[in-house]
């Protein structure tokens, strides 16, 4: 494809951003669908300047990642209802200078889970109380899942549990809880600290579904433990691809080429970008 005067610009803004696989994923999607657009990574702490830049330069859409997902909210013209309820934006759509914020992390996690498991009526413990746990907890609650939150810091864990109207379990007491689904939603075990894992093997039983939202490495120590115990495992790549697919749909109005996006990101992970 040729970059010319009609090429539209998209990107991701965050800090740090060096390891983001969003450019790989979205450029593959634009190329496969013959959309004349490019997607770049912008490493910045200046979210206010970034929003001015999006408007001034007519950047059509932006992914938003750590640490800007909440800070960006007051700078936007409008919030989608789901993003407002979750309190975090990971996607901006620029419609002729009018910026709307969305949250596609929640839908991404939901689709990744629904590919493998029927959710209605299941019990689920989410480990973590950060932005991702909040988005996942919110959407699972809306899909009939009976939820508990577990977290290192009791205060932020209890705050999230209160917000989601569910129970809180201290991390040290998680072995006393029975669950159908366990979702790990902290950075523990991410490359280069692959060997780390918050969950002891003994609590993982073969009836459980275990999802780790980390996708680098693709099979975390938690997922290795879960697989060896006979659990159904779900890696973080599905959530990443589906949140990106929803961004692509919001930006272009087209269905995303999900399998191509997944293939490109898997390839990039294999070669270690
Ligand atoms: P965040 O807002 O920074 O939340 C961090 C959470 O992790 C907090 O609950 C924190 O507990 C806990 N935590 C951090 N270090 C810990 C440690 N050493 N021991 C125990 N708990 C620890 O991050 P986030 O945005 O929720 O993201 C969490 C992870 O999900 C990141 O690795 C991110 O890359 C990944 N993610 C993946 C996707 C995807 O598409 N697959 C999407 C979003 C995020 P305290 O409250 O005790 O500090």
PDB file of C-alpha atoms and ligand atoms in Angstrom:
ATOM      1  CA  UNK A   1       0.000   0.000   0.000  1.00  0.00           C
ATOM      2  CA  UNK A   2       1.148   3.521  -0.780  1.00  0.00           C
ATOM      3  CA  UNK A   3       1.189   6.270   1.816  1.00  0.00           C
ATOM      4  CA  UNK A   4      -0.222   9.368   0.125  1.00  0.00           C
ATOM      5  CA  UNK A   5      -2.180  12.561   0.805  1.00  0.00           C
ATOM      6  CA  UNK A   6      -5.296  10.527   1.694  1.00  0.00           C
ATOM      7  CA  UNK A   7      -3.622   8.278   4.304  1.00  0.00           C
ATOM      8  CA  UNK A   8      -5.340   8.509   7.696  1.00  0.00           C
ATOM      9  CA  UNK A   9      -3.342   8.454  10.929  1.00  0.00           C
ATOM     10  CA  UNK A  10      -4.142   6.382  14.023  1.00  0.00           C
ATOM     11  CA  UNK A  11      -1.980   5.531  17.028  1.00  0.00           C
ATOM     12  CA  UNK A  12      -1.501   4.577  20.634  1.00  0.00           C
ATOM     13  CA  UNK A  13      -0.517   6.995  23.391  1.00  0.00           C
ATOM     14  CA  UNK A  14       1.066   5.853  26.648  1.00  0.00           C
ATOM     15  CA  UNK A  15       4.235   5.803  28.708  1.00  0.00           C
ATOM     16  CA  UNK A  16       6.220   3.627  28.364  1.00  0.00           C
ATOM     17  CA  UNK A  17       5.096   2.374  24.955  1.00  0.00           C
ATOM     18  CA  UNK A  18       8.218   0.659  23.574  1.00  0.00           C
ATOM     19  CA  UNK A  19       6.836  -2.891  23.902  1.00  0.00           C
ATOM     20  CA  UNK A  20       3.352  -2.187  22.532  1.00  0.00           C
ATOM     21  CA  UNK A  21       2.134  -4.672  19.932  1.00  0.00           C
ATOM     22  CA  UNK A  22      -0.795  -2.441  18.938  1.00  0.00           C
ATOM     23  CA  UNK A  23       1.032  -1.010  15.866  1.00  0.00           C
ATOM     24  CA  UNK A  24       1.764  -4.552  14.624  1.00  0.00           C
ATOM     25  CA  UNK A  25      -1.870  -5.576  15.138  1.00  0.00           C
ATOM     26  CA  UNK A  26      -3.583  -2.503  13.649  1.00  0.00           C
ATOM     27  CA  UNK A  27      -1.257  -2.029  10.667  1.00  0.00           C
ATOM     28  CA  UNK A  28      -1.880  -5.689   9.751  1.00  0.00           C
ATOM     29  CA  UNK A  29      -5.633  -5.033   9.973  1.00  0.00           C
ATOM     30  CA  UNK A  30      -5.459  -1.881   7.798  1.00  0.00           C
ATOM     31  CA  UNK A  31      -3.323  -3.681   5.230  1.00  0.00           C
ATOM     32  CA  UNK A  32      -5.582  -6.745   5.078  1.00  0.00           C
ATOM     33  CA  UNK A  33      -8.734  -4.654   4.605  1.00  0.00           C
ATOM     34  CA  UNK A  34      -7.109  -2.167   2.165  1.00  0.00           C
ATOM     35  CA  UNK A  35      -7.883   0.757   4.475  1.00  0.00           C
ATOM     36  CA  UNK A  36      -5.524   3.620   3.593  1.00  0.00           C
ATOM     37  CA  UNK A  37      -4.246   4.275   7.123  1.00  0.00           C
ATOM     38  CA  UNK A  38      -1.203   3.886   9.340  1.00  0.00           C
ATOM     39  CA  UNK A  39      -0.933   3.344  13.086  1.00  0.00           C
ATOM     40  CA  UNK A  40       2.012   4.640  15.164  1.00  0.00           C
ATOM     41  CA  UNK A  41       3.118   4.510  18.807  1.00  0.00           C
ATOM     42  CA  UNK A  42       3.454   7.827  20.694  1.00  0.00           C
ATOM     43  CA  UNK A  43       5.402   7.723  23.956  1.00  0.00           C
ATOM     44  CA  UNK A  44       4.250  10.731  25.985  1.00  0.00           C
ATOM     45  CA  UNK A  45       3.377  11.827  29.494  1.00  0.00           C
ATOM     46  CA  UNK A  46       1.609  14.917  28.091  1.00  0.00           C
ATOM     47  CA  UNK A  47      -1.948  13.695  27.592  1.00  0.00           C
ATOM     48  CA  UNK A  48      -3.355  17.219  27.366  1.00  0.00           C
ATOM     49  CA  UNK A  49      -0.955  18.095  24.544  1.00  0.00           C
ATOM     50  CA  UNK A  50      -1.794  14.804  22.889  1.00  0.00           C
ATOM     51  CA  UNK A  51      -5.519  15.605  22.815  1.00  0.00           C
ATOM     52  CA  UNK A  52      -4.790  19.017  21.279  1.00  0.00           C
ATOM     53  CA  UNK A  53      -2.585  17.261  18.715  1.00  0.00           C
ATOM     54  CA  UNK A  54      -5.309  14.761  17.788  1.00  0.00           C
ATOM     55  CA  UNK A  55      -7.692  17.641  17.040  1.00  0.00           C
ATOM     56  CA  UNK A  56      -5.137  19.891  15.338  1.00  0.00           C
ATOM     57  CA  UNK A  57      -3.755  17.176  13.062  1.00  0.00           C
ATOM     58  CA  UNK A  58      -7.006  15.336  12.424  1.00  0.00           C
ATOM     59  CA  UNK A  59      -5.707  12.042  13.823  1.00  0.00           C
ATOM     60  CA  UNK A  60      -8.712   9.762  13.303  1.00  0.00           C
ATOM     61  CA  UNK A  61      -8.409   7.505  16.315  1.00  0.00           C
ATOM     62  CA  UNK A  62      -6.156   6.760  19.245  1.00  0.00           C
ATOM     63  CA  UNK A  63      -5.642   3.854  21.613  1.00  0.00           C
ATOM     64  CA  UNK A  64      -4.936   5.000  25.170  1.00  0.00           C
ATOM     65  CA  UNK A  65      -2.865   2.963  27.578  1.00  0.00           C
ATOM     66  CA  UNK A  66      -1.107   3.218  30.962  1.00  0.00           C
ATOM     67  CA  UNK A  67      -0.937   5.781  32.587  1.00  0.00           C
ATOM     68  CA  UNK A  68      -3.564   7.839  30.707  1.00  0.00           C
ATOM     69  CA  UNK A  69      -6.751   5.732  30.768  1.00  0.00           C
ATOM     70  CA  UNK A  70      -8.445   7.792  33.513  1.00  0.00           C
ATOM     71  CA  UNK A  71      -6.614  11.111  33.095  1.00  0.00           C
ATOM     72  CA  UNK A  72      -7.866  11.444  29.501  1.00  0.00           C
ATOM     73  CA  UNK A  73     -11.548  11.407  30.488  1.00  0.00           C
ATOM     74  CA  UNK A  74     -12.056  15.119  31.357  1.00  0.00           C
ATOM     75  CA  UNK A  75     -10.265  16.118  28.148  1.00  0.00           C
ATOM     76  CA  UNK A  76     -12.768  14.409  25.820  1.00  0.00           C
ATOM     77  CA  UNK A  77     -15.998  15.840  24.361  1.00  0.00           C
ATOM     78  CA  UNK A  78     -18.143  12.789  25.077  1.00  0.00           C
ATOM     79  CA  UNK A  79     -17.950   9.422  26.816  1.00  0.00           C
ATOM     80  CA  UNK A  80     -19.579   6.201  25.733  1.00  0.00           C
ATOM     81  CA  UNK A  81     -21.833   4.850  28.529  1.00  0.00           C
ATOM     82  CA  UNK A  82     -19.677   1.762  29.198  1.00  0.00           C
ATOM     83  CA  UNK A  83     -16.468   3.834  29.459  1.00  0.00           C
ATOM     84  CA  UNK A  84     -18.241   6.203  31.822  1.00  0.00           C
ATOM     85  CA  UNK A  85     -19.431   3.368  34.064  1.00  0.00           C
ATOM     86  CA  UNK A  86     -15.993   1.711  34.096  1.00  0.00           C
ATOM     87  CA  UNK A  87     -14.193   5.045  34.573  1.00  0.00           C
ATOM     88  CA  UNK A  88     -11.492   4.286  32.002  1.00  0.00           C
ATOM     89  CA  UNK A  89     -10.995   5.027  28.297  1.00  0.00           C
ATOM     90  CA  UNK A  90      -8.728   2.938  26.059  1.00  0.00           C
ATOM     91  CA  UNK A  91     -10.045   4.205  22.697  1.00  0.00           C
ATOM     92  CA  UNK A  92     -10.684   7.662  21.201  1.00  0.00           C
ATOM     93  CA  UNK A  93     -12.714   8.220  18.044  1.00  0.00           C
ATOM     94  CA  UNK A  94     -12.246  11.596  16.338  1.00  0.00           C
ATOM     95  CA  UNK A  95     -15.351  12.575  14.392  1.00  0.00           C
ATOM     96  CA  UNK A  96     -14.495  15.901  12.667  1.00  0.00           C
ATOM     97  CA  UNK A  97     -12.841  17.277  15.800  1.00  0.00           C
ATOM     98  CA  UNK A  98     -15.379  15.846  18.275  1.00  0.00           C
ATOM     99  CA  UNK A  99     -13.634  13.266  20.477  1.00  0.00           C
ATOM    100  CA  UNK A 100     -15.538  10.339  21.998  1.00  0.00           C
ATOM    101  CA  UNK A 101     -13.985   7.950  24.531  1.00  0.00           C
ATOM    102  CA  UNK A 102     -14.738   4.221  24.622  1.00  0.00           C
ATOM    103  CA  UNK A 103     -13.593   1.232  26.659  1.00  0.00           C
ATOM    104  CA  UNK A 104     -12.977  -1.880  24.561  1.00  0.00           C
ATOM    105  CA  UNK A 105     -10.943  -3.799  27.207  1.00  0.00           C
ATOM    106  CA  UNK A 106     -14.166  -5.032  28.795  1.00  0.00           C
ATOM    107  CA  UNK A 107     -15.623  -6.354  25.531  1.00  0.00           C
ATOM    108  CA  UNK A 108     -12.227  -7.831  24.606  1.00  0.00           C
ATOM    109  CA  UNK A 109     -12.108  -9.880  27.811  1.00  0.00           C
ATOM    110  CA  UNK A 110     -15.729 -10.919  27.442  1.00  0.00           C
ATOM    111  CA  UNK A 111     -15.226 -12.217  23.882  1.00  0.00           C
ATOM    112  CA  UNK A 112     -12.021 -14.062  24.830  1.00  0.00           C
ATOM    113  CA  UNK A 113     -13.870 -15.820  27.671  1.00  0.00           C
ATOM    114  CA  UNK A 114     -17.015 -16.523  25.657  1.00  0.00           C
ATOM    115  CA  UNK A 115     -14.918 -18.282  22.992  1.00  0.00           C
ATOM    116  CA  UNK A 116     -14.176 -20.967  25.597  1.00  0.00           C
ATOM    117  CA  UNK A 117     -16.789 -20.928  28.357  1.00  0.00           C
ATOM    118  CA  UNK A 118     -20.475 -20.318  29.010  1.00  0.00           C
ATOM    119  CA  UNK A 119     -20.542 -17.514  31.595  1.00  0.00           C
ATOM    120  CA  UNK A 120     -24.109 -17.264  32.897  1.00  0.00           C
ATOM    121  CA  UNK A 121     -24.341 -18.391  36.558  1.00  0.00           C
ATOM    122  CA  UNK A 122     -20.614 -19.201  36.901  1.00  0.00           C
ATOM    123  CA  UNK A 123     -18.567 -18.158  39.940  1.00  0.00           C
ATOM    124  CA  UNK A 124     -15.424 -16.161  39.216  1.00  0.00           C
ATOM    125  CA  UNK A 125     -12.553 -14.698  41.221  1.00  0.00           C
ATOM    126  CA  UNK A 126     -10.603 -11.822  39.682  1.00  0.00           C
ATOM    127  CA  UNK A 127      -7.104 -11.303  41.090  1.00  0.00           C
ATOM    128  CA  UNK A 128      -6.277  -7.589  40.921  1.00  0.00           C
ATOM    129  CA  UNK A 129      -8.054  -4.301  41.461  1.00  0.00           C
ATOM    130  CA  UNK A 130      -6.533  -2.093  38.777  1.00  0.00           C
ATOM    131  CA  UNK A 131      -8.067  -0.714  35.594  1.00  0.00           C
ATOM    132  CA  UNK A 132      -8.225  -4.062  33.788  1.00  0.00           C
ATOM    133  CA  UNK A 133      -9.835  -5.843  36.759  1.00  0.00           C
ATOM    134  CA  UNK A 134     -12.398  -3.064  36.975  1.00  0.00           C
ATOM    135  CA  UNK A 135     -13.324  -3.321  33.280  1.00  0.00           C
ATOM    136  CA  UNK A 136     -13.504  -7.130  33.327  1.00  0.00           C
ATOM    137  CA  UNK A 137     -15.428  -7.229  36.610  1.00  0.00           C
ATOM    138  CA  UNK A 138     -17.960  -4.718  35.364  1.00  0.00           C
ATOM    139  CA  UNK A 139     -18.806  -6.575  32.179  1.00  0.00           C
ATOM    140  CA  UNK A 140     -18.857 -10.028  33.799  1.00  0.00           C
ATOM    141  CA  UNK A 141     -21.241  -8.774  36.477  1.00  0.00           C
ATOM    142  CA  UNK A 142     -23.528  -7.607  33.650  1.00  0.00           C
ATOM    143  CA  UNK A 143     -23.369 -11.092  32.114  1.00  0.00           C
ATOM    144  CA  UNK A 144     -24.658 -12.995  35.109  1.00  0.00           C
ATOM    145  CA  UNK A 145     -21.317 -14.041  36.611  1.00  0.00           C
ATOM    146  CA  UNK A 146     -21.113 -14.351  40.419  1.00  0.00           C
ATOM    147  CA  UNK A 147     -17.976 -12.383  41.172  1.00  0.00           C
ATOM    148  CA  UNK A 148     -15.359 -12.005  43.918  1.00  0.00           C
ATOM    149  CA  UNK A 149     -12.314  -9.732  43.922  1.00  0.00           C
ATOM    150  CA  UNK A 150      -8.974 -10.676  45.430  1.00  0.00           C
ATOM    151  CA  UNK A 151      -6.071  -8.259  45.699  1.00  0.00           C
ATOM    152  CA  UNK A 152      -2.751  -7.586  47.435  1.00  0.00           C
ATOM    153  CA  UNK A 153      -3.867  -4.237  48.823  1.00  0.00           C
ATOM    154  CA  UNK A 154      -6.985  -4.808  50.905  1.00  0.00           C
ATOM    155  CA  UNK A 155      -8.097  -1.205  50.598  1.00  0.00           C
ATOM    156  CA  UNK A 156      -8.167  -1.034  46.800  1.00  0.00           C
ATOM    157  CA  UNK A 157      -9.560  -4.579  46.600  1.00  0.00           C
ATOM    158  CA  UNK A 158     -12.416  -3.693  48.935  1.00  0.00           C
ATOM    159  CA  UNK A 159     -13.068  -0.462  47.040  1.00  0.00           C
ATOM    160  CA  UNK A 160     -13.429  -2.332  43.760  1.00  0.00           C
ATOM    161  CA  UNK A 161     -15.594  -5.039  45.375  1.00  0.00           C
ATOM    162  CA  UNK A 162     -17.862  -2.321  46.771  1.00  0.00           C
ATOM    163  CA  UNK A 163     -18.081  -0.647  43.361  1.00  0.00           C
ATOM    164  CA  UNK A 164     -18.964  -3.973  41.716  1.00  0.00           C
ATOM    165  CA  UNK A 165     -21.283  -4.968  44.591  1.00  0.00           C
ATOM    166  CA  UNK A 166     -19.472  -8.268  45.130  1.00  0.00           C
ATOM    167  CA  UNK A 167     -17.338  -9.914  47.827  1.00  0.00           C
ATOM    168  CA  UNK A 168     -13.662  -9.327  48.576  1.00  0.00           C
ATOM    169  CA  UNK A 169     -11.230 -12.149  49.425  1.00  0.00           C
ATOM    170  CA  UNK A 170      -7.730 -11.340  50.754  1.00  0.00           C
ATOM    171  CA  UNK A 171      -5.076 -12.880  48.475  1.00  0.00           C
ATOM    172  CA  UNK A 172      -3.774 -14.998  51.365  1.00  0.00           C
ATOM    173  CA  UNK A 173      -7.206 -16.624  51.794  1.00  0.00           C
ATOM    174  CA  UNK A 174      -7.915 -17.462  48.182  1.00  0.00           C
ATOM    175  CA  UNK A 175      -7.400 -21.187  48.773  1.00  0.00           C
ATOM    176  CA  UNK A 176     -10.618 -21.196  50.840  1.00  0.00           C
ATOM    177  CA  UNK A 177     -12.765 -20.057  47.911  1.00  0.00           C
ATOM    178  CA  UNK A 178     -14.281 -22.404  45.348  1.00  0.00           C
ATOM    179  CA  UNK A 179     -14.692 -20.990  41.840  1.00  0.00           C
ATOM    180  CA  UNK A 180     -15.463 -21.990  38.261  1.00  0.00           C
ATOM    181  CA  UNK A 181     -13.288 -19.278  36.713  1.00  0.00           C
ATOM    182  CA  UNK A 182     -10.089 -17.599  37.909  1.00  0.00           C
ATOM    183  CA  UNK A 183      -8.912 -14.455  36.112  1.00  0.00           C
ATOM    184  CA  UNK A 184      -5.456 -13.096  36.843  1.00  0.00           C
ATOM    185  CA  UNK A 185      -5.389  -9.339  36.187  1.00  0.00           C
ATOM    186  CA  UNK A 186      -2.080  -8.022  37.583  1.00  0.00           C
ATOM    187  CA  UNK A 187       1.322  -7.550  35.882  1.00  0.00           C
ATOM    188  CA  UNK A 188       2.892 -10.332  38.012  1.00  0.00           C
ATOM    189  CA  UNK A 189       4.559 -12.912  35.721  1.00  0.00           C
ATOM    190  CA  UNK A 190       5.030 -10.567  32.767  1.00  0.00           C
ATOM    191  CA  UNK A 191       8.240 -10.721  30.723  1.00  0.00           C
ATOM    192  CA  UNK A 192      11.054 -10.505  31.895  1.00  0.00           C
ATOM    193  CA  UNK A 193       9.761 -11.798  35.260  1.00  0.00           C
ATOM    194  CA  UNK A 194       8.136 -14.869  33.707  1.00  0.00           C
ATOM    195  CA  UNK A 195       8.811 -17.122  36.689  1.00  0.00           C
ATOM    196  CA  UNK A 196       6.605 -15.092  39.065  1.00  0.00           C
ATOM    197  CA  UNK A 197       3.110 -16.296  39.957  1.00  0.00           C
ATOM    198  CA  UNK A 198       0.677 -15.237  42.693  1.00  0.00           C
ATOM    199  CA  UNK A 199      -1.397 -18.453  42.643  1.00  0.00           C
ATOM    200  CA  UNK A 200      -0.211 -21.670  44.285  1.00  0.00           C
ATOM    201  CA  UNK A 201      -0.647 -24.817  42.171  1.00  0.00           C
ATOM    202  CA  UNK A 202      -2.723 -26.559  44.869  1.00  0.00           C
ATOM    203  CA  UNK A 203      -5.742 -24.301  44.454  1.00  0.00           C
ATOM    204  CA  UNK A 204      -5.997 -25.027  40.723  1.00  0.00           C
ATOM    205  CA  UNK A 205      -8.341 -27.959  40.089  1.00  0.00           C
ATOM    206  CA  UNK A 206      -9.198 -29.559  36.762  1.00  0.00           C
ATOM    207  CA  UNK A 207     -12.799 -28.274  36.761  1.00  0.00           C
ATOM    208  CA  UNK A 208     -11.572 -24.663  36.701  1.00  0.00           C
ATOM    209  CA  UNK A 209     -11.126 -22.279  33.774  1.00  0.00           C
ATOM    210  CA  UNK A 210      -8.032 -20.110  34.304  1.00  0.00           C
ATOM    211  CA  UNK A 211      -7.461 -16.932  32.327  1.00  0.00           C
ATOM    212  CA  UNK A 212      -4.307 -14.809  32.541  1.00  0.00           C
ATOM    213  CA  UNK A 213      -4.642 -11.420  30.850  1.00  0.00           C
ATOM    214  CA  UNK A 214      -0.860 -11.225  30.445  1.00  0.00           C
ATOM    215  CA  UNK A 215       0.141 -12.158  26.881  1.00  0.00           C
ATOM    216  CA  UNK A 216       3.921 -11.844  27.088  1.00  0.00           C
ATOM    217  CA  UNK A 217       4.791 -14.662  27.693  1.00  0.00           C
ATOM    218  CA  UNK A 218       1.828 -16.278  25.950  1.00  0.00           C
ATOM    219  CA  UNK A 219       1.845 -19.113  28.471  1.00  0.00           C
ATOM    220  CA  UNK A 220       2.582 -17.552  31.852  1.00  0.00           C
ATOM    221  CA  UNK A 221       3.730 -19.576  34.865  1.00  0.00           C
ATOM    222  CA  UNK A 222       0.128 -19.434  36.105  1.00  0.00           C
ATOM    223  CA  UNK A 223      -1.176 -20.943  32.854  1.00  0.00           C
ATOM    224  CA  UNK A 224       1.564 -23.613  32.873  1.00  0.00           C
ATOM    225  CA  UNK A 225       0.522 -24.575  36.402  1.00  0.00           C
ATOM    226  CA  UNK A 226      -3.149 -24.555  35.446  1.00  0.00           C
ATOM    227  CA  UNK A 227      -2.551 -26.685  32.340  1.00  0.00           C
ATOM    228  CA  UNK A 228      -0.545 -29.212  34.353  1.00  0.00           C
ATOM    229  CA  UNK A 229      -3.486 -29.464  36.785  1.00  0.00           C
ATOM    230  CA  UNK A 230      -5.879 -30.167  33.891  1.00  0.00           C
ATOM    231  CA  UNK A 231      -7.626 -26.746  33.866  1.00  0.00           C
ATOM    232  CA  UNK A 232      -8.935 -25.140  30.682  1.00  0.00           C
ATOM    233  CA  UNK A 233      -6.602 -22.173  30.119  1.00  0.00           C
ATOM    234  CA  UNK A 234      -7.110 -18.859  28.292  1.00  0.00           C
ATOM    235  CA  UNK A 235      -4.134 -16.607  27.551  1.00  0.00           C
ATOM    236  CA  UNK A 236      -4.194 -12.797  27.368  1.00  0.00           C
ATOM    237  CA  UNK A 237      -3.806 -12.631  23.605  1.00  0.00           C
ATOM    238  CA  UNK A 238      -7.518 -13.235  22.992  1.00  0.00           C
ATOM    239  CA  UNK A 239      -8.463 -10.214  25.115  1.00  0.00           C
ATOM    240  CA  UNK A 240      -5.810  -8.074  23.401  1.00  0.00           C
ATOM    241  CA  UNK A 241      -6.929  -9.045  19.903  1.00  0.00           C
ATOM    242  CA  UNK A 242     -10.646  -8.639  20.638  1.00  0.00           C
ATOM    243  CA  UNK A 243     -10.205  -5.216  22.279  1.00  0.00           C
ATOM    244  CA  UNK A 244      -8.231  -4.203  19.193  1.00  0.00           C
ATOM    245  CA  UNK A 245     -10.876  -5.646  16.862  1.00  0.00           C
ATOM    246  CA  UNK A 246     -13.525  -3.546  18.579  1.00  0.00           C
ATOM    247  CA  UNK A 247     -11.304  -0.436  18.181  1.00  0.00           C
ATOM    248  CA  UNK A 248     -10.920  -1.203  14.484  1.00  0.00           C
ATOM    249  CA  UNK A 249     -14.706  -1.493  14.112  1.00  0.00           C
ATOM    250  CA  UNK A 250     -15.252   1.838  15.928  1.00  0.00           C
ATOM    251  CA  UNK A 251     -12.682   3.593  13.741  1.00  0.00           C
ATOM    252  CA  UNK A 252     -13.538   2.150  10.318  1.00  0.00           C
ATOM    253  CA  UNK A 253     -17.064   0.722  10.585  1.00  0.00           C
ATOM    254  CA  UNK A 254     -15.626  -2.539   9.202  1.00  0.00           C
ATOM    255  CA  UNK A 255     -15.415  -5.986  10.742  1.00  0.00           C
ATOM    256  CA  UNK A 256     -11.832  -6.582  11.879  1.00  0.00           C
ATOM    257  CA  UNK A 257      -9.726  -9.372  10.303  1.00  0.00           C
ATOM    258  CA  UNK A 258      -9.309 -11.024  13.711  1.00  0.00           C
ATOM    259  CA  UNK A 259      -7.316 -14.075  12.598  1.00  0.00           C
ATOM    260  CA  UNK A 260      -4.830 -11.946  10.640  1.00  0.00           C
ATOM    261  CA  UNK A 261      -4.380  -9.639  13.645  1.00  0.00           C
ATOM    262  CA  UNK A 262      -3.847 -12.638  15.935  1.00  0.00           C
ATOM    263  CA  UNK A 263      -1.345 -14.235  13.526  1.00  0.00           C
ATOM    264  CA  UNK A 264       0.739 -11.049  13.239  1.00  0.00           C
ATOM    265  CA  UNK A 265       0.891 -10.513  17.003  1.00  0.00           C
ATOM    266  CA  UNK A 266       1.768 -14.180  17.646  1.00  0.00           C
ATOM    267  CA  UNK A 267       4.557 -13.905  15.089  1.00  0.00           C
ATOM    268  CA  UNK A 268       5.871 -10.702  16.745  1.00  0.00           C
ATOM    269  CA  UNK A 269       5.798 -12.393  20.152  1.00  0.00           C
ATOM    270  CA  UNK A 270       7.710 -15.373  18.762  1.00  0.00           C
ATOM    271  CA  UNK A 271      10.502 -13.163  17.385  1.00  0.00           C
ATOM    272  CA  UNK A 272      10.513 -11.089  20.584  1.00  0.00           C
ATOM    273  CA  UNK A 273       9.535  -7.589  19.488  1.00  0.00           C
TER     274      UNK A 273
HETATM  275  P1  LIG B   1      -2.944  -1.515  37.124  1.00  0.00           P
HETATM  276  O1  LIG B   1      -4.141  -0.618  37.041  1.00  0.00           O
HETATM  277  O2  LIG B   1      -1.579  -0.948  37.311  1.00  0.00           O
HETATM  278  O3  LIG B   1      -3.267  -2.618  38.282  1.00  0.00           O
HETATM  279  C1  LIG B   1      -2.299  -3.301  38.932  1.00  0.00           C
HETATM  280  C2  LIG B   1      -2.932  -4.392  39.826  1.00  0.00           C
HETATM  281  O4  LIG B   1      -1.924  -5.367  39.986  1.00  0.00           O
HETATM  282  C3  LIG B   1      -3.302  -3.920  41.229  1.00  0.00           C
HETATM  283  O5  LIG B   1      -4.400  -4.669  41.679  1.00  0.00           O
HETATM  284  C4  LIG B   1      -2.044  -4.284  42.032  1.00  0.00           C
HETATM  285  O6  LIG B   1      -2.306  -4.584  43.387  1.00  0.00           O
HETATM  286  C5  LIG B   1      -1.640  -5.559  41.361  1.00  0.00           C
HETATM  287  N1  LIG B   1      -0.211  -5.816  41.529  1.00  0.00           N
HETATM  288  C6  LIG B   1       0.815  -5.141  40.946  1.00  0.00           C
HETATM  289  N2  LIG B   1       1.993  -5.680  41.348  1.00  0.00           N
HETATM  290  C7  LIG B   1       1.687  -6.681  42.209  1.00  0.00           C
HETATM  291  C8  LIG B   1       2.468  -7.608  42.946  1.00  0.00           C
HETATM  292  N3  LIG B   1       3.812  -7.609  42.892  1.00  0.00           N
HETATM  293  N4  LIG B   1       1.829  -8.520  43.730  1.00  0.00           N
HETATM  294  C9  LIG B   1       0.478  -8.553  43.789  1.00  0.00           C
HETATM  295  N5  LIG B   1      -0.319  -7.696  43.102  1.00  0.00           N
HETATM  296  C10 LIG B   1       0.286  -6.773  42.322  1.00  0.00           C
HETATM  297  O7  LIG B   1      -2.820  -2.389  35.790  1.00  0.00           O
HETATM  298  P2  LIG B   1      -3.998  -2.838  34.814  1.00  0.00           P
HETATM  299  O8  LIG B   1      -4.216  -1.795  33.790  1.00  0.00           O
HETATM  300  O9  LIG B   1      -5.150  -3.313  35.615  1.00  0.00           O
HETATM  301  O10 LIG B   1      -3.271  -4.052  34.059  1.00  0.00           O
HETATM  302  C11 LIG B   1      -2.928  -5.233  34.731  1.00  0.00           C
HETATM  303  C12 LIG B   1      -2.185  -6.144  33.772  1.00  0.00           C
HETATM  304  O11 LIG B   1      -3.047  -6.521  32.709  1.00  0.00           O
HETATM  305  C13 LIG B   1      -0.970  -5.501  33.101  1.00  0.00           C
HETATM  306  O12 LIG B   1       0.049  -6.464  33.061  1.00  0.00           O
HETATM  307  C14 LIG B   1      -1.434  -5.197  31.697  1.00  0.00           C
HETATM  308  O13 LIG B   1      -0.378  -5.253  30.763  1.00  0.00           O
HETATM  309  C15 LIG B   1      -2.433  -6.323  31.457  1.00  0.00           C
HETATM  310  N6  LIG B   1      -3.489  -5.957  30.486  1.00  0.00           N
HETATM  311  C16 LIG B   1      -3.717  -6.815  29.474  1.00  0.00           C
HETATM  312  C17 LIG B   1      -4.712  -6.518  28.559  1.00  0.00           C
HETATM  313  C18 LIG B   1      -4.973  -7.439  27.398  1.00  0.00           C
HETATM  314  O14 LIG B   1      -5.595  -6.992  26.418  1.00  0.00           O
HETATM  315  N7  LIG B   1      -4.591  -8.693  27.462  1.00  0.00           N
HETATM  316  C19 LIG B   1      -5.492  -5.339  28.691  1.00  0.00           C
HETATM  317  C20 LIG B   1      -5.229  -4.494  29.777  1.00  0.00           C
HETATM  318  C21 LIG B   1      -4.226  -4.823  30.676  1.00  0.00           C
HETATM  319  P3  LIG B   1      -2.290  -3.428  44.517  1.00  0.00           P
HETATM  320  O15 LIG B   1      -3.668  -2.794  44.474  1.00  0.00           O
HETATM  321  O16 LIG B   1      -2.030  -4.176  45.765  1.00  0.00           O
HETATM  322  O17 LIG B   1      -1.179  -2.481  44.136  1.00  0.00           O
END
